[in-house]
mmCIF file of C-alpha atoms in Angstrom:
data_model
loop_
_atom_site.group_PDB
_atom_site.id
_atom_site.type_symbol
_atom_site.label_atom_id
_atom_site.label_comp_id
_atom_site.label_asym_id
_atom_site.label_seq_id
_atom_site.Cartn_x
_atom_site.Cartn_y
_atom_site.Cartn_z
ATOM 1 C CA UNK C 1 0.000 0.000 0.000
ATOM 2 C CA UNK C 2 3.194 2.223 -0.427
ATOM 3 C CA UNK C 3 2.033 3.388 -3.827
ATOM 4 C CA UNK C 4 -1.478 4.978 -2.252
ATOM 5 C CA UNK C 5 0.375 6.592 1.237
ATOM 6 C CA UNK C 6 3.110 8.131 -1.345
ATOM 7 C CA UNK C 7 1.191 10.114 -3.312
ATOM 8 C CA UNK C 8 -0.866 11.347 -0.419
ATOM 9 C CA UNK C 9 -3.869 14.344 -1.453
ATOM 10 C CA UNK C 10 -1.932 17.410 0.194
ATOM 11 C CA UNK C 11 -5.364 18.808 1.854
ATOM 12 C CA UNK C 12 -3.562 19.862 4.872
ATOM 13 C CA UNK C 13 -1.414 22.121 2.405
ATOM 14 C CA UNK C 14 -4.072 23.342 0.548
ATOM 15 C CA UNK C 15 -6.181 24.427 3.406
ATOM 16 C CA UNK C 16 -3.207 25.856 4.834
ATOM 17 C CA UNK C 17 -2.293 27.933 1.615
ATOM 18 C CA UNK C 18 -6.329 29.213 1.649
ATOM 19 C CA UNK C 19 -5.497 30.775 4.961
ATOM 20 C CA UNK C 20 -2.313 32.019 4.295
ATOM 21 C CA UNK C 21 -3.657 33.866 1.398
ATOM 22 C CA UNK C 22 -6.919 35.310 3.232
ATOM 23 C CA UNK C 23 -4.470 36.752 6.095
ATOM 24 C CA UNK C 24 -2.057 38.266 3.374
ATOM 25 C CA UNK C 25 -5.185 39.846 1.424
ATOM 26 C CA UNK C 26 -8.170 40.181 3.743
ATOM 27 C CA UNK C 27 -6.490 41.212 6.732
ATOM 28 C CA UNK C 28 -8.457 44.945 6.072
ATOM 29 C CA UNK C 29 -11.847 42.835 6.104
ATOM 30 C CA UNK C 30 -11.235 40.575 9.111
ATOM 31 C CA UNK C 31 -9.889 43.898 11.221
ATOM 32 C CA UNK C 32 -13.028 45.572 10.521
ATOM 33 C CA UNK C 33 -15.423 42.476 10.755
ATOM 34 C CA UNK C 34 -13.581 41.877 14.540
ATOM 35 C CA UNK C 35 -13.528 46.101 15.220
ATOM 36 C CA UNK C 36 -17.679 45.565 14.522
ATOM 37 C CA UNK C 37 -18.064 41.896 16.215
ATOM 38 C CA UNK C 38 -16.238 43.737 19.547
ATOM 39 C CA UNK C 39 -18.401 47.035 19.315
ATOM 40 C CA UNK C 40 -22.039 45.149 19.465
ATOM 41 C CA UNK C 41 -20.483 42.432 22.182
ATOM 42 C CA UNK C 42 -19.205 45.548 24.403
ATOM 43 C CA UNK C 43 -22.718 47.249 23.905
ATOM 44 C CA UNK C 44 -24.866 43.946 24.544
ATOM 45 C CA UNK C 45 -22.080 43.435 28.400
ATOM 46 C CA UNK C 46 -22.698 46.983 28.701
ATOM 47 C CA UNK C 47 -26.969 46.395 28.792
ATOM 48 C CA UNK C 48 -26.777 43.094 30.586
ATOM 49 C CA UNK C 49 -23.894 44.579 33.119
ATOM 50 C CA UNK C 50 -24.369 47.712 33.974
ATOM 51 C CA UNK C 51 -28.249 47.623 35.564
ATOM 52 C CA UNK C 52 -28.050 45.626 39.012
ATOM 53 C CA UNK C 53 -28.458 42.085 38.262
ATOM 54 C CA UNK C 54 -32.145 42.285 39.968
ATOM 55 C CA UNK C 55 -33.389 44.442 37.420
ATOM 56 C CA UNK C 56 -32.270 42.453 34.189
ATOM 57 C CA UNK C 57 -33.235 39.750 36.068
ATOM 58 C CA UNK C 58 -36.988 41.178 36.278
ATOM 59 C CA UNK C 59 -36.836 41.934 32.563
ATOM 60 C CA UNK C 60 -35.802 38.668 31.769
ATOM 61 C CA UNK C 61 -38.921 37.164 33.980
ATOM 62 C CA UNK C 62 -41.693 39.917 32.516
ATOM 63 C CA UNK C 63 -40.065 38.823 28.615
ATOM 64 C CA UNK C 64 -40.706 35.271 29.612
ATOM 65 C CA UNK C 65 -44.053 35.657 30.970
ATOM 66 C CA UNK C 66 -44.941 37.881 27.252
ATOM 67 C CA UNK C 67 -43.557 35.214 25.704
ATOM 68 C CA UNK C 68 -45.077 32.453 27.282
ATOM 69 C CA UNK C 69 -48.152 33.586 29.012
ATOM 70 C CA UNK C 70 -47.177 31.546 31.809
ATOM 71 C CA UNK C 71 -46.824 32.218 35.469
ATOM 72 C CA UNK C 72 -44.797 28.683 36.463
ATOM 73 C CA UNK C 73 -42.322 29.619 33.554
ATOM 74 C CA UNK C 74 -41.695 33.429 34.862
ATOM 75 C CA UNK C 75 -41.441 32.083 38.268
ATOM 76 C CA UNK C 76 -38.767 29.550 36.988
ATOM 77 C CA UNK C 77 -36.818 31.852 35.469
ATOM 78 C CA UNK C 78 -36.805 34.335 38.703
ATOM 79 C CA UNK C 79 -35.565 31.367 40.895
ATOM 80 C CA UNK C 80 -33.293 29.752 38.455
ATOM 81 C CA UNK C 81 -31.093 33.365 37.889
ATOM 82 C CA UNK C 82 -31.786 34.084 41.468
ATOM 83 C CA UNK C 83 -29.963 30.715 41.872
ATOM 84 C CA UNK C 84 -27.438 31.698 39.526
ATOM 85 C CA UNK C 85 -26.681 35.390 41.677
ATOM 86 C CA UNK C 86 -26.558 33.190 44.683
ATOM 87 C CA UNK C 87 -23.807 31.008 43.322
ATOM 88 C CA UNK C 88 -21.914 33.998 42.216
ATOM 89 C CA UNK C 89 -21.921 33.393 38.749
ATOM 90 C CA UNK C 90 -23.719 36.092 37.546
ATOM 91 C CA UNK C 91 -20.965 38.150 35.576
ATOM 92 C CA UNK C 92 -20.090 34.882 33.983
ATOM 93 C CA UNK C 93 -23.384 34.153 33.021
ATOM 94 C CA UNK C 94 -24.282 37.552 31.571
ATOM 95 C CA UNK C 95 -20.641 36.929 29.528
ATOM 96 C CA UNK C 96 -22.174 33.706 28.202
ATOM 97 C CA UNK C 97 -25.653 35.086 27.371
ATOM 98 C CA UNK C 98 -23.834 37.932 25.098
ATOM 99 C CA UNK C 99 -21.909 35.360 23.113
ATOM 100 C CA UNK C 100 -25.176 32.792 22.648
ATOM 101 C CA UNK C 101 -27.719 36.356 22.060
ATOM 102 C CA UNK C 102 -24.603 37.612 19.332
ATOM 103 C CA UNK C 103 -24.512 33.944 17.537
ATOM 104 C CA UNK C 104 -28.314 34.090 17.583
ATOM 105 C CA UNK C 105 -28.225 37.673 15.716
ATOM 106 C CA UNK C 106 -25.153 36.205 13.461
ATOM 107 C CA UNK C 107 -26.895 33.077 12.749
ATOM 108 C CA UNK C 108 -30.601 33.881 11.896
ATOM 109 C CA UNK C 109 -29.449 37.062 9.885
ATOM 110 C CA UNK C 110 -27.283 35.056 7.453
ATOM 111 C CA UNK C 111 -29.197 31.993 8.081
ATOM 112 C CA UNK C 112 -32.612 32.573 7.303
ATOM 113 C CA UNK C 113 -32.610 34.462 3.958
ATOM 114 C CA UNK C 114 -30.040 31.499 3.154
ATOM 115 C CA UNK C 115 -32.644 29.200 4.063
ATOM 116 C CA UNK C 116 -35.426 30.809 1.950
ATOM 117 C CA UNK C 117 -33.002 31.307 -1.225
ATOM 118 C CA UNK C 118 -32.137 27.893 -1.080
ATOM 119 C CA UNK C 119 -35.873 26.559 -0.873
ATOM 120 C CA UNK C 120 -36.778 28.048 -3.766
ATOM 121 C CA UNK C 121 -34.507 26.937 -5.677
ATOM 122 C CA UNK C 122 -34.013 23.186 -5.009
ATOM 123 C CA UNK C 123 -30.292 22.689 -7.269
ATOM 124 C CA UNK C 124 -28.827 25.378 -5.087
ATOM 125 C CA UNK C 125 -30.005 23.020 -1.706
ATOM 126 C CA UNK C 126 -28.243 20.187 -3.304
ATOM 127 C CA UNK C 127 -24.973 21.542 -4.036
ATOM 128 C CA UNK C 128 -25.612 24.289 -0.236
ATOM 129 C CA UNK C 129 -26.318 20.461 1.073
ATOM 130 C CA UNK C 130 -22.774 19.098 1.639
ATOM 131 C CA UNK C 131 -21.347 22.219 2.764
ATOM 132 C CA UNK C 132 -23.747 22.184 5.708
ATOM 133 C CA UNK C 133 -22.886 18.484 6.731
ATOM 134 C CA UNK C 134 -19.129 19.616 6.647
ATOM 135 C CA UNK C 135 -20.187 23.044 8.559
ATOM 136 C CA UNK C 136 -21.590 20.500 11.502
ATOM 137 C CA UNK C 137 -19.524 17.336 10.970
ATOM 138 C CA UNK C 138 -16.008 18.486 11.200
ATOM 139 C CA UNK C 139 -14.484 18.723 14.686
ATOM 140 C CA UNK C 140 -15.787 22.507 16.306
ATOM 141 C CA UNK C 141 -11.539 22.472 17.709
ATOM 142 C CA UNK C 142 -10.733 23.043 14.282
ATOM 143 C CA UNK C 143 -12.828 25.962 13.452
ATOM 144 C CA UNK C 144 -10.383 27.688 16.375
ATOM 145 C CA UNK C 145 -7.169 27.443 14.498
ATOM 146 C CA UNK C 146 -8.184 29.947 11.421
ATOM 147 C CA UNK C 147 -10.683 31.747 13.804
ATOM 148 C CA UNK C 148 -7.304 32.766 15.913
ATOM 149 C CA UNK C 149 -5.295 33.186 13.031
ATOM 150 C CA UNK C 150 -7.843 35.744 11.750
ATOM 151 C CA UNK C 151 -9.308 37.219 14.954
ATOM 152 C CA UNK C 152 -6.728 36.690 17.526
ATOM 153 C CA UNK C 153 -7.893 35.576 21.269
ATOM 154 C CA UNK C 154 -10.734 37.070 22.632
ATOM 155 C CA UNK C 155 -14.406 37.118 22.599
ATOM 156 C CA UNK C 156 -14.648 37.684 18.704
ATOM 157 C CA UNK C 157 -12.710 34.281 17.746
ATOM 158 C CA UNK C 158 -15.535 32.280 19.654
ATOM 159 C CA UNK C 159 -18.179 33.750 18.322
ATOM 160 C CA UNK C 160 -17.129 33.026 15.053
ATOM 161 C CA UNK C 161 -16.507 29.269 15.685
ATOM 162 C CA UNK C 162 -19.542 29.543 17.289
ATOM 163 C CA UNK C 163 -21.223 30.759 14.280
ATOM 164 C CA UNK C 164 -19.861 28.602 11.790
ATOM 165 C CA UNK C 165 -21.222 25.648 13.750
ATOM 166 C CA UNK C 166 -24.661 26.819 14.592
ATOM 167 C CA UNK C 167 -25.709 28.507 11.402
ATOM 168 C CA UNK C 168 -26.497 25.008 9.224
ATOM 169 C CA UNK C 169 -29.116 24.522 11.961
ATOM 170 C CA UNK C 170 -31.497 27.779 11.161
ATOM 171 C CA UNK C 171 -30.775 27.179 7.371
ATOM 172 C CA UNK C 172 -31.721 23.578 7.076
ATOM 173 C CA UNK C 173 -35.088 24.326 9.510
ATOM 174 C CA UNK C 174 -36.147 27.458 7.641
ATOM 175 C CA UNK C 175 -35.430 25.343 3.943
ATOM 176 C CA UNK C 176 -37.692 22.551 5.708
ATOM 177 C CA UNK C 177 -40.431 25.289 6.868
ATOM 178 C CA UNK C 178 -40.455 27.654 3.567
ATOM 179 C CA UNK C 179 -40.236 24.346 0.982
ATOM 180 C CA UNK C 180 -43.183 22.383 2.940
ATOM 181 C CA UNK C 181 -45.554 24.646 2.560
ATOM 182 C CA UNK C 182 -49.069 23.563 1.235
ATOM 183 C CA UNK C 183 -48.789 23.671 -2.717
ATOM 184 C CA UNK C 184 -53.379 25.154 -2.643
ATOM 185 C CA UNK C 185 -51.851 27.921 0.034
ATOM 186 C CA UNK C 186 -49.610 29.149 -3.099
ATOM 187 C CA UNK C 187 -51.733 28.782 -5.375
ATOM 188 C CA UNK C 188 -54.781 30.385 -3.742
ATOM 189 C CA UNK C 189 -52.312 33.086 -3.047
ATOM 190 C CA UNK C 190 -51.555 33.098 -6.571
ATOM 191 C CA UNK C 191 -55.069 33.123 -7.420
ATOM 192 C CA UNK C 192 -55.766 36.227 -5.262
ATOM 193 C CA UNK C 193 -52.603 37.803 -7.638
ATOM 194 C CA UNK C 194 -49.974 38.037 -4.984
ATOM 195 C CA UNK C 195 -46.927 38.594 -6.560
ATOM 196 C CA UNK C 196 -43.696 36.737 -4.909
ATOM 197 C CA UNK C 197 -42.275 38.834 -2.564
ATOM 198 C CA UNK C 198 -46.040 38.576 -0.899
ATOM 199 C CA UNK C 199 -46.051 35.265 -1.272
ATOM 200 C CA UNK C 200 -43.340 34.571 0.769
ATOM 201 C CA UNK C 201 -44.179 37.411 3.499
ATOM 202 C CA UNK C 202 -47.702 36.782 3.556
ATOM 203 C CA UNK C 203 -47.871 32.674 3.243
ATOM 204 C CA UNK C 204 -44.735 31.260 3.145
ATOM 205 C CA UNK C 205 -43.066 32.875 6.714
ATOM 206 C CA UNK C 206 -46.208 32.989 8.364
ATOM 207 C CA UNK C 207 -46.615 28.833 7.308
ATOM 208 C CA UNK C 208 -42.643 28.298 8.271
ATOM 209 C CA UNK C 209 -42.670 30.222 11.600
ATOM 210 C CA UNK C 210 -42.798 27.478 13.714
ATOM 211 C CA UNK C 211 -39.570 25.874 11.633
ATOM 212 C CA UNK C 212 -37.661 29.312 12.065
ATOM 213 C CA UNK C 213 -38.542 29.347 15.863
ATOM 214 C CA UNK C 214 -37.074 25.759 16.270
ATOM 215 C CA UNK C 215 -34.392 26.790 14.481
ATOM 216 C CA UNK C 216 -33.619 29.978 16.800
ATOM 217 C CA UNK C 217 -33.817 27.214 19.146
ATOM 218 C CA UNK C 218 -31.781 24.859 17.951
ATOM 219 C CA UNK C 219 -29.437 28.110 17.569
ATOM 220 C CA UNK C 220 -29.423 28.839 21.076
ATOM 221 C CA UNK C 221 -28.421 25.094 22.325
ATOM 222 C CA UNK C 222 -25.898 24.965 19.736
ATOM 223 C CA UNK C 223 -24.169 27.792 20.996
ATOM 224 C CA UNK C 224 -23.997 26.889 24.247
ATOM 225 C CA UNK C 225 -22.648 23.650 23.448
ATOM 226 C CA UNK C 226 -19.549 25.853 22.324
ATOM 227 C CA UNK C 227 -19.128 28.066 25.339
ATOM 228 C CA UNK C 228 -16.607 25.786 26.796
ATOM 229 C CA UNK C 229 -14.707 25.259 23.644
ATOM 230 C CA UNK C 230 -15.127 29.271 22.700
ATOM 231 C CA UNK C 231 -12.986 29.706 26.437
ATOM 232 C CA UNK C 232 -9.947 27.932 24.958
ATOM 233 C CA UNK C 233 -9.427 31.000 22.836
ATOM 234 C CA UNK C 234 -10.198 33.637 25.248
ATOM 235 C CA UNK C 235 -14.027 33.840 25.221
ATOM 236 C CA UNK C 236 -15.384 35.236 28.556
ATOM 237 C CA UNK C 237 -18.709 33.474 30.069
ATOM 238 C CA UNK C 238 -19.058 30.156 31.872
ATOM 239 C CA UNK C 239 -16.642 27.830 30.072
ATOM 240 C CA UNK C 240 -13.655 29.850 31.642
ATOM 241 C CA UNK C 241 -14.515 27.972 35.177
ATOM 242 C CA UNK C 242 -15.203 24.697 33.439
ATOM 243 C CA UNK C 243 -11.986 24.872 31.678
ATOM 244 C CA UNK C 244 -9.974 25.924 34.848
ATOM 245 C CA UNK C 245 -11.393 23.149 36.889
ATOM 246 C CA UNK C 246 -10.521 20.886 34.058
ATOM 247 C CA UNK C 247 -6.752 22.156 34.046
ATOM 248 C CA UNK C 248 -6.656 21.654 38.180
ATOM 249 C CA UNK C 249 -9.113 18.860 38.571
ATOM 250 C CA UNK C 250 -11.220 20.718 40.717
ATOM 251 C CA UNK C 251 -14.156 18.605 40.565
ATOM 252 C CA UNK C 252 -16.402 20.751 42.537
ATOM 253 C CA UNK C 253 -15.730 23.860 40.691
ATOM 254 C CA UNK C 254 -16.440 21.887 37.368
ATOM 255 C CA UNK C 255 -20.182 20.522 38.661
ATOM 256 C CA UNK C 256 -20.687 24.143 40.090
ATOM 257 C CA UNK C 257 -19.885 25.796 36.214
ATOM 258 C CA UNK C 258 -21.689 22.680 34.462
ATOM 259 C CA UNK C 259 -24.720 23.035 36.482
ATOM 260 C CA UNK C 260 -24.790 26.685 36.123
ATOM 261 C CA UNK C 261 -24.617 26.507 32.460
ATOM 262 C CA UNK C 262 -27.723 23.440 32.148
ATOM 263 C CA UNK C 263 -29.461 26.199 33.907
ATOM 264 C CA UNK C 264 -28.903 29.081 31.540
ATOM 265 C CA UNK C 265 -29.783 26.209 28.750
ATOM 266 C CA UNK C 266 -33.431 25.453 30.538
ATOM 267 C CA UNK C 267 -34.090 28.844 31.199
ATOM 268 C CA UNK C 268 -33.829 29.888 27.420
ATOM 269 C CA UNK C 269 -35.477 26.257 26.249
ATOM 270 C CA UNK C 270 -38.186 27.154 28.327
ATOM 271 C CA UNK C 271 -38.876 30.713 26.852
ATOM 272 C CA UNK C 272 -38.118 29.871 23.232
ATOM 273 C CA UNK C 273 -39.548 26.670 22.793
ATOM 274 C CA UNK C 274 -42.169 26.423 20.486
ATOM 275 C CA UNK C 275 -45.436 25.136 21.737
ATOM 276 C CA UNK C 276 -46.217 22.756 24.185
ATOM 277 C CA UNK C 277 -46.723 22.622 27.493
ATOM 278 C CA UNK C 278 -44.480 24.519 30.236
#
């Protein structure tokens, strides 16, 4: 088997020669991407940080009881950030909530018109198709390596991995949501002479909104899958304790961190999800 290994596909070259040139010829693009990624994280810390924690935590329990016309679930969220003040993880947590609430504005701003594009035209899905499985298939550790290369260490760097591994999610659900819907919806909208642009604002999003919300909250579970990974390039939030434990085998530190953050993930399951029961 000499004769395969020896003439070996240089994709490790190749991808490294792609990078190479982007830092040599984009560097003005990935400066000013970062310069913009920084600004809106600083001004989201700055809203979430600067109040006293009881008062964001308030707006976080009237949003939840708008959202979900439920008492139980606004009562949950109360005790469960109440819970995560009392823990003293609440700087951490408001760090995490900025990187998931950026990768949620990232992700559903490319995503969705990506989505629709690619639903209505079904030869662009299968060639968008594969890219997507690669998106969510290859390991999230190597999305870090270019991400630093580009972005440096910091909060920016994450979010970008972040990104690159959520964003299939609200595609693929808002292609599933725009391309299933009802073929006598269309054409009565058709009939009615709707034109396409009021087709798709007037039948096709209203049909799909229950795809788009799974996918925001798909988005939002994603993302904080990656918090951990986004600390081992310098992202602030609640993977910096996880990883720290992990580095000095502090076991209690790590189930204090991991606990926190399956909080954080209930609470925003619980005010996103799409129907069902609280």
């Amino acid at each position: 088997m000499n004769w395969l290994t020896d003439y070996k596909i240089p994709i490790g070259k190749w991808s490294k020669a792609v990078v190479d040139w982007l830092t040599d010829n984009g560097g003005w693009f990935f400066d000013g991407l970062a310069e913009g990624m920084e600004a809106a994280i600083e001004a989201i810390l700055w809203v979430l940080q600067t109040p006293p924690p009881l008062a964001v935590i308030a707006v976080f329990v009237v949003l939840a009881y708008l959202m979900r016309r439920s008492f139980y679930t606004a009562l949950f969220v109360a005790l469960s950030f109440l819970f995560i003040v009392n823990q003293g993880y609440w700087e951490r947590t408001t760090e995490t909530l900025t990187l998931v609430l950026s990768a949620c504005i990232v992700c559903m701003a490319v995503g969705v018109p990506i989505g629709i594009a690619v639903a209505h035209r079904p030869k662009l899905y299968t060639s968008v198709r594969p890219v997507l499985d690669l998106m969510q298939t290859l390991p999230t550790f190597v999305y870090l390596i270019p991400a630093i290369v580009f972005f440096g260490i910091g909060m920016v760097p994450g979010l970008i991995a972040t990104a690159i591994f959520v964003i299939p999610a609200p595609i693929r659900l808002t292609h599933l949501g725009i391309s299933s819907t009802p073929q006598s919806l269309l054409e009565a909208g058709q009939a009615f002479g709707a034109t396409k642009s009021q087709l798709l604002w007037k039948v096709e999003l209203p049909y799909a909104m229950p795809q788009i919300m799974a996918g925001l909250t798909q988005t939002i579970m994603l993302s904080l899958s990656m918090v951990v990974i986004a600390a081992l390039v310098g992202a602030d939030g609640l993977g910096v304790p996880v990883v720290r434990a992990l580095n000095s085998v502090n076991t209690a530190l790590g189930f204090e961190a991991g606990f926190v953050i399956v909080v954080v993930a209930i609470v925003l399951d619980r005010m996103f999800r799409v129907g069902g029961a609280d």
